[in-house]
mmCIF file of N, CA and C in Angstrom:
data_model
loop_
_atom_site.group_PDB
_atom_site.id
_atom_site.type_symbol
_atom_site.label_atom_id
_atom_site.label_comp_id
_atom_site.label_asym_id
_atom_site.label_seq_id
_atom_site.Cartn_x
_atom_site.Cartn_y
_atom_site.Cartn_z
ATOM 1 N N UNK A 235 57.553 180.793 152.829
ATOM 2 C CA UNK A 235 57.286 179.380 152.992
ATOM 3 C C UNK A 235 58.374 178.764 153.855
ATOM 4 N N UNK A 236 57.912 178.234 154.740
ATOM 5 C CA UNK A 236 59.159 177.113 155.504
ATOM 6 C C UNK A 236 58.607 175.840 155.202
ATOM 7 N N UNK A 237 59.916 175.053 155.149
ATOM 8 C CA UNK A 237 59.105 173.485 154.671
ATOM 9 C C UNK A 237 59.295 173.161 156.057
ATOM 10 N N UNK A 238 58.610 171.697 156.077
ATOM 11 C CA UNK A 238 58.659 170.830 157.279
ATOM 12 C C UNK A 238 59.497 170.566 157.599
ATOM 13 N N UNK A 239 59.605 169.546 158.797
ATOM 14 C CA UNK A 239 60.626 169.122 159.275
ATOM 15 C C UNK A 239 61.284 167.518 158.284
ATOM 16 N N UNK A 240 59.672 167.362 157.583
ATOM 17 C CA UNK A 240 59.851 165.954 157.527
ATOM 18 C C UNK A 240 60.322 166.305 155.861
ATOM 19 N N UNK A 241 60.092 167.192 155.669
ATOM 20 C CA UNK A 241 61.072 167.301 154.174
ATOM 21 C C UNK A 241 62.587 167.526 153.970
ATOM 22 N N UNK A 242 63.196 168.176 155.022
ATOM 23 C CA UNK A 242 64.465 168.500 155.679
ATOM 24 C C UNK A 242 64.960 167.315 156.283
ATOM 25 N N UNK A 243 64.224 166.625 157.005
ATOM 26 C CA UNK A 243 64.897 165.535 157.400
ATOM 27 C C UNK A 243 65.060 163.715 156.762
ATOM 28 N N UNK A 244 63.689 164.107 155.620
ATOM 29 C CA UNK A 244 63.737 163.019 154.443
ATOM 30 C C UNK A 244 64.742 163.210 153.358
ATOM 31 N N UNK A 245 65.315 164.469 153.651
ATOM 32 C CA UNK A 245 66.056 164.526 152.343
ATOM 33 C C UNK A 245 67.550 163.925 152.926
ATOM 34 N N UNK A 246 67.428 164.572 154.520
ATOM 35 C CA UNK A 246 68.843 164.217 154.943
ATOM 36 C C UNK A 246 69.110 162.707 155.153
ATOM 37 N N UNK A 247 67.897 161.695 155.548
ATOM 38 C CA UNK A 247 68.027 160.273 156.012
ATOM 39 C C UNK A 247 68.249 159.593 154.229
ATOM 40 N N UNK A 248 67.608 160.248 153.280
ATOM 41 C CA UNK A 248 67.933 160.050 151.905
ATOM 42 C C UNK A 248 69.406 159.820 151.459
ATOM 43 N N UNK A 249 70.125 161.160 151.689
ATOM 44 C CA UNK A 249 71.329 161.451 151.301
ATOM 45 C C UNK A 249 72.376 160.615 152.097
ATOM 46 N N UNK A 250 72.127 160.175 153.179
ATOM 47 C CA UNK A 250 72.483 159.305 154.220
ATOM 48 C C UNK A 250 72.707 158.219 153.647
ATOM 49 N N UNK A 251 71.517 157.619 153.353
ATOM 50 C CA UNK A 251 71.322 156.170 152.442
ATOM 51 C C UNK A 251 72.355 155.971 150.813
ATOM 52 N N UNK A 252 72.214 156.998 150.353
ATOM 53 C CA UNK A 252 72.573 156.930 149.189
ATOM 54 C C UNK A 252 74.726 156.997 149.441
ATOM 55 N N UNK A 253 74.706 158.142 150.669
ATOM 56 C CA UNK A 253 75.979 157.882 150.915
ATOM 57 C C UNK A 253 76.185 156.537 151.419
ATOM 58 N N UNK A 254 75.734 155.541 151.651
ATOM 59 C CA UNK A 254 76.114 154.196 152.145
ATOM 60 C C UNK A 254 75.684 153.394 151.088
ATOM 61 N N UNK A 255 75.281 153.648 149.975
ATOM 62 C CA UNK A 255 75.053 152.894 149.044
ATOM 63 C C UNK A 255 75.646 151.909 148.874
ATOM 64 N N UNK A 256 75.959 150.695 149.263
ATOM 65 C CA UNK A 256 76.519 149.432 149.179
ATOM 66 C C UNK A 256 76.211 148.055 148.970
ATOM 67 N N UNK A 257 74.381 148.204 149.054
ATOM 68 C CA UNK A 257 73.540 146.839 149.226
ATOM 69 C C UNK A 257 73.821 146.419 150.451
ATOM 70 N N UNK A 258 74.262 147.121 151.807
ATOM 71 C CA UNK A 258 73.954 146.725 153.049
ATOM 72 C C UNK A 258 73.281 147.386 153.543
ATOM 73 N N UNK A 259 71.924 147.110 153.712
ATOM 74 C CA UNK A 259 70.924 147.986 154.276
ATOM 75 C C UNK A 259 71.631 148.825 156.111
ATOM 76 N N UNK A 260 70.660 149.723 156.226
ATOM 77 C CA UNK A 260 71.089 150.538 157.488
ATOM 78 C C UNK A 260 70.129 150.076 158.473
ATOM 79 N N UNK A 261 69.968 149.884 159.423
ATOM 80 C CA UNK A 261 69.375 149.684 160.307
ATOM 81 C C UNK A 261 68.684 151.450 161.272
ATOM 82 N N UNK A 262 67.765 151.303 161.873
ATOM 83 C CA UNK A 262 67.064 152.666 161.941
ATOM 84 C C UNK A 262 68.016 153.364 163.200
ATOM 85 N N UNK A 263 68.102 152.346 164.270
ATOM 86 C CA UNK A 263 69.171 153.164 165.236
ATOM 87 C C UNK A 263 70.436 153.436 164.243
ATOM 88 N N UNK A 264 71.355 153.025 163.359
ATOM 89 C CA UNK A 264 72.209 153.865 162.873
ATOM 90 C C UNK A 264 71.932 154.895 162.047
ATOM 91 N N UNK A 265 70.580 154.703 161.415
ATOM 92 C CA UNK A 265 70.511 155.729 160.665
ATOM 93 C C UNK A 265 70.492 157.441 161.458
ATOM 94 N N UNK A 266 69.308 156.834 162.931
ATOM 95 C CA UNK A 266 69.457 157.834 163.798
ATOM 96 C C UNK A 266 70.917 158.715 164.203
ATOM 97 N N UNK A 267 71.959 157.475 164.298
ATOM 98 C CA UNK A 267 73.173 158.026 165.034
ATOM 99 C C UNK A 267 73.839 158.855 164.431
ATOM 100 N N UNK A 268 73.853 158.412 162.711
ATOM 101 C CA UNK A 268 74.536 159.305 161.285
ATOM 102 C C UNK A 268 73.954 160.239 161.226
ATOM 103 N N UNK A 269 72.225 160.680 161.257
ATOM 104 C CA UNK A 269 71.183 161.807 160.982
ATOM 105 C C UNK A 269 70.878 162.885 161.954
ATOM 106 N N UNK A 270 71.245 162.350 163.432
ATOM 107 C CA UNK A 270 70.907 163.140 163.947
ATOM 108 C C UNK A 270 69.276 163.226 164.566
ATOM 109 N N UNK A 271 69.026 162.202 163.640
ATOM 110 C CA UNK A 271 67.248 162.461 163.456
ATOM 111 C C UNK A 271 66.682 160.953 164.595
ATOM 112 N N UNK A 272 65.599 161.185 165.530
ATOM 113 C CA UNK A 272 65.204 160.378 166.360
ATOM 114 C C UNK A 272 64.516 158.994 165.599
ATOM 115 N N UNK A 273 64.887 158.065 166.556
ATOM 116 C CA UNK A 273 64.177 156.540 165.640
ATOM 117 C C UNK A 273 62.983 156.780 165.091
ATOM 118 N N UNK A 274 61.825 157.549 166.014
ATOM 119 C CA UNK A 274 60.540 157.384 165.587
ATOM 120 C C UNK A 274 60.370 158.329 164.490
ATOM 121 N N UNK A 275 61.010 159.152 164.641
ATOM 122 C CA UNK A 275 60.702 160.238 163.855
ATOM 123 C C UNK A 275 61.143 159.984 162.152
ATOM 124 N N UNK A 276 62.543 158.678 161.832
ATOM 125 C CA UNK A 276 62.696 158.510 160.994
ATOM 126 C C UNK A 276 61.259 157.224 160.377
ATOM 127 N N UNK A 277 61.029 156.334 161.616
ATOM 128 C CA UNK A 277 60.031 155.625 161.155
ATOM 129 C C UNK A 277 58.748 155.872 160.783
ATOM 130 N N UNK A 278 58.501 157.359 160.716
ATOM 131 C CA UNK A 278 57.846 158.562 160.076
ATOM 132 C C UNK A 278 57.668 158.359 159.372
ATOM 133 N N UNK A 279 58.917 159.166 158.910
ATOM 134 C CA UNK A 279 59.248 159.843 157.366
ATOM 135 C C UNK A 279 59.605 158.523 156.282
ATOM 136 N N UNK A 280 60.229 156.981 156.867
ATOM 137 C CA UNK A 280 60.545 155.708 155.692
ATOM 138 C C UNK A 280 59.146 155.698 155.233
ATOM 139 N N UNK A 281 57.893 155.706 155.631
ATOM 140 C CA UNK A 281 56.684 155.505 155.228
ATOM 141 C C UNK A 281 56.511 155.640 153.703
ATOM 142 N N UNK A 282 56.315 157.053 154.033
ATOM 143 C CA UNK A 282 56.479 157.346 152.689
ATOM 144 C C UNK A 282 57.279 157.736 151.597
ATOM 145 N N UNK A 283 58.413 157.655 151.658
ATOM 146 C CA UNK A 283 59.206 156.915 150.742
ATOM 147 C C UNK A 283 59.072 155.979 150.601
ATOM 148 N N UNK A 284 58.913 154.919 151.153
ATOM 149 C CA UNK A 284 58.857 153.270 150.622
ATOM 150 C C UNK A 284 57.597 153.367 150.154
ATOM 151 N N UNK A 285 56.569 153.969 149.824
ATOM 152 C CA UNK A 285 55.173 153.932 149.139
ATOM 153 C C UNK A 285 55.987 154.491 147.718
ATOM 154 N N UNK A 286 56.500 155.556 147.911
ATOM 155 C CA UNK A 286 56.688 156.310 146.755
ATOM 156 C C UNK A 286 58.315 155.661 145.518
ATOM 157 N N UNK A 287 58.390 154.236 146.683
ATOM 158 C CA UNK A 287 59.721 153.765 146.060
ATOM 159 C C UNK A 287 61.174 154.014 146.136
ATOM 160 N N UNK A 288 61.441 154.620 146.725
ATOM 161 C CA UNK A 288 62.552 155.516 147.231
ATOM 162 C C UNK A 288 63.294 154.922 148.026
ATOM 163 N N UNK A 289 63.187 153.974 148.869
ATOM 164 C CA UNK A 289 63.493 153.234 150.113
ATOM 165 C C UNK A 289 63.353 151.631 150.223
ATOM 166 N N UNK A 290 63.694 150.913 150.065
ATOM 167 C CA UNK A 290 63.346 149.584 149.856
ATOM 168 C C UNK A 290 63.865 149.226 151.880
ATOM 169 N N UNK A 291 62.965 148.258 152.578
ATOM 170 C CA UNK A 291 63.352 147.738 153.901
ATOM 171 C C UNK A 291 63.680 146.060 153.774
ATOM 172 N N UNK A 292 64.478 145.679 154.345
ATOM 173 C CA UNK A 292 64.624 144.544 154.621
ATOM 174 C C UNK A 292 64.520 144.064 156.322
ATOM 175 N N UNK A 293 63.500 143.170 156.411
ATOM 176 C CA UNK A 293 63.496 143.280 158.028
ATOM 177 C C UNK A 293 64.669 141.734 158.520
ATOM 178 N N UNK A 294 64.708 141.050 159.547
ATOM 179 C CA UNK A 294 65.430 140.454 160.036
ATOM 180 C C UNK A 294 66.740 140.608 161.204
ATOM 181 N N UNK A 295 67.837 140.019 161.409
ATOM 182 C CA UNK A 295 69.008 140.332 162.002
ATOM 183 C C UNK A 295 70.153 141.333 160.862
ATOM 184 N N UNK A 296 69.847 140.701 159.581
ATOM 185 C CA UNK A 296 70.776 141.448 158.723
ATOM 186 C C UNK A 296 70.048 142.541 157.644
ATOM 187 N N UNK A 297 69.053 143.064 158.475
ATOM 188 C CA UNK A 297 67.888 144.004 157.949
ATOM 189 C C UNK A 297 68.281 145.238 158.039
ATOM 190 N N UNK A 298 67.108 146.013 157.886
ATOM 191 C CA UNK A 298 67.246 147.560 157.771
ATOM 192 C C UNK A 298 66.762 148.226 156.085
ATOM 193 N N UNK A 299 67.252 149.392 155.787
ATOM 194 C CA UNK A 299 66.679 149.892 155.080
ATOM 195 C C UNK A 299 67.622 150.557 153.732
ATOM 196 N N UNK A 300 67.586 150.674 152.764
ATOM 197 C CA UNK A 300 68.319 150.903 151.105
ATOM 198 C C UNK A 300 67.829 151.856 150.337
ATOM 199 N N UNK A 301 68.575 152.687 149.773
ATOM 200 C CA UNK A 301 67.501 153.394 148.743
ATOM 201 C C UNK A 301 67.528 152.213 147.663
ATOM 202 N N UNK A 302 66.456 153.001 146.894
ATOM 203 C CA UNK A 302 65.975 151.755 146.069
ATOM 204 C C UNK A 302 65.830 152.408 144.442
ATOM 205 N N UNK A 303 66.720 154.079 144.716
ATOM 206 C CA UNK A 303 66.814 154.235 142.878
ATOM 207 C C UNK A 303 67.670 154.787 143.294
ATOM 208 N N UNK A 304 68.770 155.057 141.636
ATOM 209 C CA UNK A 304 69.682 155.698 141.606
ATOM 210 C C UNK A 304 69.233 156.855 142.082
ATOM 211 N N UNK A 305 70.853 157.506 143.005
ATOM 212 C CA UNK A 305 70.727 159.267 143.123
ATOM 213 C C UNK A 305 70.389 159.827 142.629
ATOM 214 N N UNK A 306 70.915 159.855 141.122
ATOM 215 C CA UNK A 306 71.121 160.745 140.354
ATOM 216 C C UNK A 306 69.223 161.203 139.884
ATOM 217 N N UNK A 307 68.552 160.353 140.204
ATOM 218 C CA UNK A 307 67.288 160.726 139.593
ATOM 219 C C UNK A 307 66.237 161.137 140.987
ATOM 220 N N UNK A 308 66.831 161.240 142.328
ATOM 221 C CA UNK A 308 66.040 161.465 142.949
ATOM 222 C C UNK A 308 66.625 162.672 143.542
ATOM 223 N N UNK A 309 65.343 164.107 143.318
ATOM 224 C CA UNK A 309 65.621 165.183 143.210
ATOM 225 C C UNK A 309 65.266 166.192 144.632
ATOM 226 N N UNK A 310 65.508 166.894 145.109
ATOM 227 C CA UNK A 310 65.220 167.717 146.437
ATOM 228 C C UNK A 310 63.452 167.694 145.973
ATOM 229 N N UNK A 311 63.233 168.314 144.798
ATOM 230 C CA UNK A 311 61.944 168.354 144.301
ATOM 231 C C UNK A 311 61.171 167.090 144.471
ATOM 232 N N UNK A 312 61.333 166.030 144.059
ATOM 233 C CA UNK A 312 60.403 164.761 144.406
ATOM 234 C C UNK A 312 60.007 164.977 145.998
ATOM 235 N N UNK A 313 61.700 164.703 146.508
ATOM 236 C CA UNK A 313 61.434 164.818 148.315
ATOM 237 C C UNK A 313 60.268 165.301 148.677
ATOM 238 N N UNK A 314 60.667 167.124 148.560
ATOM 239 C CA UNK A 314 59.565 167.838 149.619
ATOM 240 C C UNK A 314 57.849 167.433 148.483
ATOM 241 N N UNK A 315 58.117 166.979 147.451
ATOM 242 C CA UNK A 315 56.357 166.836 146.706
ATOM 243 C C UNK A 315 55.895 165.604 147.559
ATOM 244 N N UNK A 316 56.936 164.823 147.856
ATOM 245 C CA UNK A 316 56.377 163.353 148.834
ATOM 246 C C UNK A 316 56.021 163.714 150.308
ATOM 247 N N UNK A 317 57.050 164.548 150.666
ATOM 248 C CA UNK A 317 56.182 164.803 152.665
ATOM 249 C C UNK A 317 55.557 165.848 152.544
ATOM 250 N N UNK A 318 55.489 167.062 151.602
ATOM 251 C CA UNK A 318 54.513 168.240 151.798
ATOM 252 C C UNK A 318 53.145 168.105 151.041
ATOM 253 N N UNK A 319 53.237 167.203 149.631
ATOM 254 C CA UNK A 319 52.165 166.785 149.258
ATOM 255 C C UNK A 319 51.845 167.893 147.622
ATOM 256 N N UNK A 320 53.257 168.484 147.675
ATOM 257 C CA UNK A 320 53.175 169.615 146.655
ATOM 258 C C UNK A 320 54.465 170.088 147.178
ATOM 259 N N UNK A 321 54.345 171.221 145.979
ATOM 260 C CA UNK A 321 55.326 172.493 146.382
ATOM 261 C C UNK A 321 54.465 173.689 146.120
ATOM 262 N N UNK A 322 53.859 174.174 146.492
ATOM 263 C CA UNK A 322 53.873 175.310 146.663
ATOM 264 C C UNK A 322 53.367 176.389 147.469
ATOM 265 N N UNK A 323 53.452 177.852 147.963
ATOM 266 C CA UNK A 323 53.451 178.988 148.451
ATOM 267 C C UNK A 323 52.304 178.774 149.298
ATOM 268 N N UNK A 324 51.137 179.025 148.067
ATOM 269 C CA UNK A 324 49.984 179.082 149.153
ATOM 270 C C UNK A 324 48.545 178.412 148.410
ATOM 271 N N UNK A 325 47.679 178.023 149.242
ATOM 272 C CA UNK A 325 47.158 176.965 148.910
ATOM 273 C C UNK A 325 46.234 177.239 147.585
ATOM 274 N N UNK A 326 46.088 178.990 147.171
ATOM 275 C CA UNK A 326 45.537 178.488 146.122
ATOM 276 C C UNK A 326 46.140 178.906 144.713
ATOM 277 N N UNK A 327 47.192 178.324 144.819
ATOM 278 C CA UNK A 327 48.212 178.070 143.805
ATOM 279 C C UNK A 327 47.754 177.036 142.794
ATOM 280 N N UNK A 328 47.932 175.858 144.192
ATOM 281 C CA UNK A 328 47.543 174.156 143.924
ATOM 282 C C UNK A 328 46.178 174.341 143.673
ATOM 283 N N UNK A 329 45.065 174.950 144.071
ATOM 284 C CA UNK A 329 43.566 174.377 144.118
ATOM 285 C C UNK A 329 42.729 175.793 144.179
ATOM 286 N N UNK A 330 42.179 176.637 143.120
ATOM 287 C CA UNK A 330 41.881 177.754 142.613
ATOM 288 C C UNK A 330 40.687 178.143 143.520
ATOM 289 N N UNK A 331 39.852 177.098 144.019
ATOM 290 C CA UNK A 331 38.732 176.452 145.057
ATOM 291 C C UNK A 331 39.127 177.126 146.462
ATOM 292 N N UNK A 332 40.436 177.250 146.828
ATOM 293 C CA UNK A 332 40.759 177.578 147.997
ATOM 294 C C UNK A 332 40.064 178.615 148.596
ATOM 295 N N UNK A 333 40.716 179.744 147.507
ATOM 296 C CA UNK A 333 39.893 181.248 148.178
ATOM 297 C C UNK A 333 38.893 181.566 146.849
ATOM 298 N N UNK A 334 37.729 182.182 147.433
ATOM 299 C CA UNK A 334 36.894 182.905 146.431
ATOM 300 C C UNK A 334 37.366 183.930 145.498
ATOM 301 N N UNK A 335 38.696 184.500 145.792
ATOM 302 C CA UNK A 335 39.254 186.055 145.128
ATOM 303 C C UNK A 335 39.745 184.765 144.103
ATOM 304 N N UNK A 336 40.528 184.150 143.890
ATOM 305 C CA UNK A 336 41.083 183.272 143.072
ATOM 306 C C UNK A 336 41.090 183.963 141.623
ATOM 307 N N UNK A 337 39.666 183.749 140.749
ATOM 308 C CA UNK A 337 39.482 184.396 139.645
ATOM 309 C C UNK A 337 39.616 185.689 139.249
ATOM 310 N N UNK A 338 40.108 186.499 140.626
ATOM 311 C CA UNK A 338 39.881 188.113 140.168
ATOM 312 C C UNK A 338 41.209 188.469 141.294
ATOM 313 N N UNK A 339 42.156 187.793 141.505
ATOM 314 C CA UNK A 339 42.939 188.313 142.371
ATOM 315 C C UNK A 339 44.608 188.427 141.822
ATOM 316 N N UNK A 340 44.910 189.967 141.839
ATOM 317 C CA UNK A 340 45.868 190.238 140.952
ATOM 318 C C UNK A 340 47.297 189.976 141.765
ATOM 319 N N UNK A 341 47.425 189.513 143.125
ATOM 320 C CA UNK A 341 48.271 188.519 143.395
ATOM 321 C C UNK A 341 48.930 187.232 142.992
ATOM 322 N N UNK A 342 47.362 186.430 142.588
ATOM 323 C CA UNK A 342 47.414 184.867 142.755
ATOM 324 C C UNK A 342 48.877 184.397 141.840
ATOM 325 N N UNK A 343 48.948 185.403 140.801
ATOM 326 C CA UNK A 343 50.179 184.693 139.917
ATOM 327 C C UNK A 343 51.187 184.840 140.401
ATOM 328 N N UNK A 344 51.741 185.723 141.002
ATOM 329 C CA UNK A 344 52.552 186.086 141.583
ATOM 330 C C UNK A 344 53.550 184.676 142.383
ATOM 331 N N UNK A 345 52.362 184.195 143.301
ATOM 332 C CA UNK A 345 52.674 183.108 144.047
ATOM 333 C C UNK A 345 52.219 181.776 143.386
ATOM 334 N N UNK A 346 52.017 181.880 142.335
ATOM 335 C CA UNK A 346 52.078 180.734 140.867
ATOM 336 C C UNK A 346 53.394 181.025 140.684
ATOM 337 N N UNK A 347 53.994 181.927 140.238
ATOM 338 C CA UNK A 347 55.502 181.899 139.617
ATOM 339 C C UNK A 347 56.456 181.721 140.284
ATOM 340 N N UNK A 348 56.041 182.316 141.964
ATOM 341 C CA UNK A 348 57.404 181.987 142.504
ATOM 342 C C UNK A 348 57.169 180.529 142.934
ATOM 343 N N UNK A 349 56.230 179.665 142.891
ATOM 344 C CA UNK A 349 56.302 178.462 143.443
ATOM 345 C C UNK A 349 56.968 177.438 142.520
ATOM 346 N N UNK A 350 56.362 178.278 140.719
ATOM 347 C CA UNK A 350 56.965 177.140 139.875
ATOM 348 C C UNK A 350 58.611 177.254 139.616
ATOM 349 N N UNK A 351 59.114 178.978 140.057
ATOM 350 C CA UNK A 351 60.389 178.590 140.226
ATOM 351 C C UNK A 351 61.030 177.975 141.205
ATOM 352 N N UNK A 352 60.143 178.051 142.146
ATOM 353 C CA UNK A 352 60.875 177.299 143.464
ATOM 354 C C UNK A 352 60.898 175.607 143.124
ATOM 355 N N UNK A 353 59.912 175.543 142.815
ATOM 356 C CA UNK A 353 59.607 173.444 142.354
ATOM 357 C C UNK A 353 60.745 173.156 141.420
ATOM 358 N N UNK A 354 61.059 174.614 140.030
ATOM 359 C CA UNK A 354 62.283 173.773 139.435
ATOM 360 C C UNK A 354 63.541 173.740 139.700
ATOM 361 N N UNK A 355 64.070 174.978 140.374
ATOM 362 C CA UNK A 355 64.760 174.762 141.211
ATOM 363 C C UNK A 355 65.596 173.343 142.246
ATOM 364 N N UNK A 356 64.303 172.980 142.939
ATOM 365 C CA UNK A 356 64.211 172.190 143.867
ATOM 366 C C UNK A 356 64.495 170.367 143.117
ATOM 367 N N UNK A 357 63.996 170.697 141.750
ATOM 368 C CA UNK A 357 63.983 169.667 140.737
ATOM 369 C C UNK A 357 65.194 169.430 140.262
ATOM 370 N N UNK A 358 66.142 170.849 139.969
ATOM 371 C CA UNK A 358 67.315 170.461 139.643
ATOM 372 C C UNK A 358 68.495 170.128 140.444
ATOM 373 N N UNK A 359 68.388 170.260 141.305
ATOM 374 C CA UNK A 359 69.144 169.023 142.674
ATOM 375 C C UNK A 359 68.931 167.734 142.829
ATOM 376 N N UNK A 360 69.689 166.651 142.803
ATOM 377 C CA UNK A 360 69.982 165.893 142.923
ATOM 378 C C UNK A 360 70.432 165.235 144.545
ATOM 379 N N UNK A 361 70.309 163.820 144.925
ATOM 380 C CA UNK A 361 70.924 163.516 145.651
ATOM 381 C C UNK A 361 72.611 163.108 145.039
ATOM 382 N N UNK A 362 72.246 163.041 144.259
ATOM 383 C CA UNK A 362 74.145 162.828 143.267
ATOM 384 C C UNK A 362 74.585 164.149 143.718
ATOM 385 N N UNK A 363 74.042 165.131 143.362
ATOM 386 C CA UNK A 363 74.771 166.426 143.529
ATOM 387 C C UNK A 363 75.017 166.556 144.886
ATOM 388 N N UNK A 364 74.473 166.295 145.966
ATOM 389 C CA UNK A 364 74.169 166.713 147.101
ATOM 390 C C UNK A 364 75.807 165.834 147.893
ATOM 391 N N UNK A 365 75.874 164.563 147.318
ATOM 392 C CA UNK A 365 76.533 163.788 147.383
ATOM 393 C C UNK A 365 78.192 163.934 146.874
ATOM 394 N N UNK A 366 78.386 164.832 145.899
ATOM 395 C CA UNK A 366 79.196 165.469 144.661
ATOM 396 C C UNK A 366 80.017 166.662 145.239
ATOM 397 N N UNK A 367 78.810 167.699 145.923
ATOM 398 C CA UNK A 367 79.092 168.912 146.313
ATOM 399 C C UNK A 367 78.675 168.814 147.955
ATOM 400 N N UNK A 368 79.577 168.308 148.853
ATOM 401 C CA UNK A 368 79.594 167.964 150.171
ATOM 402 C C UNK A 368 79.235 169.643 150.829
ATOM 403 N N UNK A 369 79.777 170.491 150.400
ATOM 404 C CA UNK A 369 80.027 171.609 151.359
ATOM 405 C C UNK A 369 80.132 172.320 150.290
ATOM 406 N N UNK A 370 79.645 172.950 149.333
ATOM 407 C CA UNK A 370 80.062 173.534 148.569
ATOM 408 C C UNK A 370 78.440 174.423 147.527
ATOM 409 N N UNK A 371 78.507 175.467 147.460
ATOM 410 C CA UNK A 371 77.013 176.124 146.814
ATOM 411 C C UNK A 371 76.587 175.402 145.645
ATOM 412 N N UNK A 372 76.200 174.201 145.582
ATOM 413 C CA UNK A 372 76.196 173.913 144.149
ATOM 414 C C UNK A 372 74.800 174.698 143.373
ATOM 415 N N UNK A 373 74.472 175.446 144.235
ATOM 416 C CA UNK A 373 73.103 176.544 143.572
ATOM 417 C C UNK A 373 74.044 177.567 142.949
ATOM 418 N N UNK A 374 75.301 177.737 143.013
ATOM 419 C CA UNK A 374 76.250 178.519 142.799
ATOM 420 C C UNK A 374 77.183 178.140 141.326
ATOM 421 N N UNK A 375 77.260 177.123 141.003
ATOM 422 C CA UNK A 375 78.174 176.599 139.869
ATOM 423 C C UNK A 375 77.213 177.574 138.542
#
């Protein structure tokens, strides 16, 4: 599995936000300049986070954009379930409908288990942690 771009780069404009946590919103060209990540491409990915709550915008001269929950509860796992639409392997993990072998295919669990370890995994990260452990394996502690 490779994730997207827009899960990799929602997590990073995330962690961004939360490192500026101050109640002064960011504006999208700085967010670009800190992320790395192109204007449009972040005006992407705010979409949906701000549906999913994650992001609060303020428009105006002293505008721009905030996370809008604590770190500590927003997880690598939420992220990629908000831009990929799920987590997992292969599509008929999520939806049994996918392929016809489904009911008789001595794979399918296989890529059931590694997806649900991958989702908790992904669940037990934090942007606190991410924030906590700058450079450091925190898959490792």
């Amino acid at each position: 599995m490779k994730l997207s771009a827009r899960s990799r780069y929602a997590t990073r404009l995330l962690l961004d936000l939360a490192l500026h946590n101050d109640d002064t919103p960011l504006r999208t060209t700085v967010l670009s300049e800190s992320t790395g990540i192109t204007v449009q491409f972040i005006e992407q990915i705010i979409r949906p986070l701000k549906k999913a709550g994650l992001i609060k915008s303020k428009r105006g001269a002293t505008g721009g954009h905030i996370l809008d929950k604590d770190p500590k509860t927003i997880t690598v796992g939420e992220i990629v379930r908000i831009m990929e639409g799920g987590i997992t392997l292969t599509d008929c993990v999520s939806d049994e409908t996918a392929c016809e072998r489904s009911p008789t295919c001595r794979t399918r669990q296989v890529w059931q288990r590694a997806s649900e370890v991958l989702e908790q995994e992904l669940d037990s990260i934090s942007l606190a942690d991410l924030m906590t452990h700058p450079n450091d394996s925190i898959l490792l502690d």
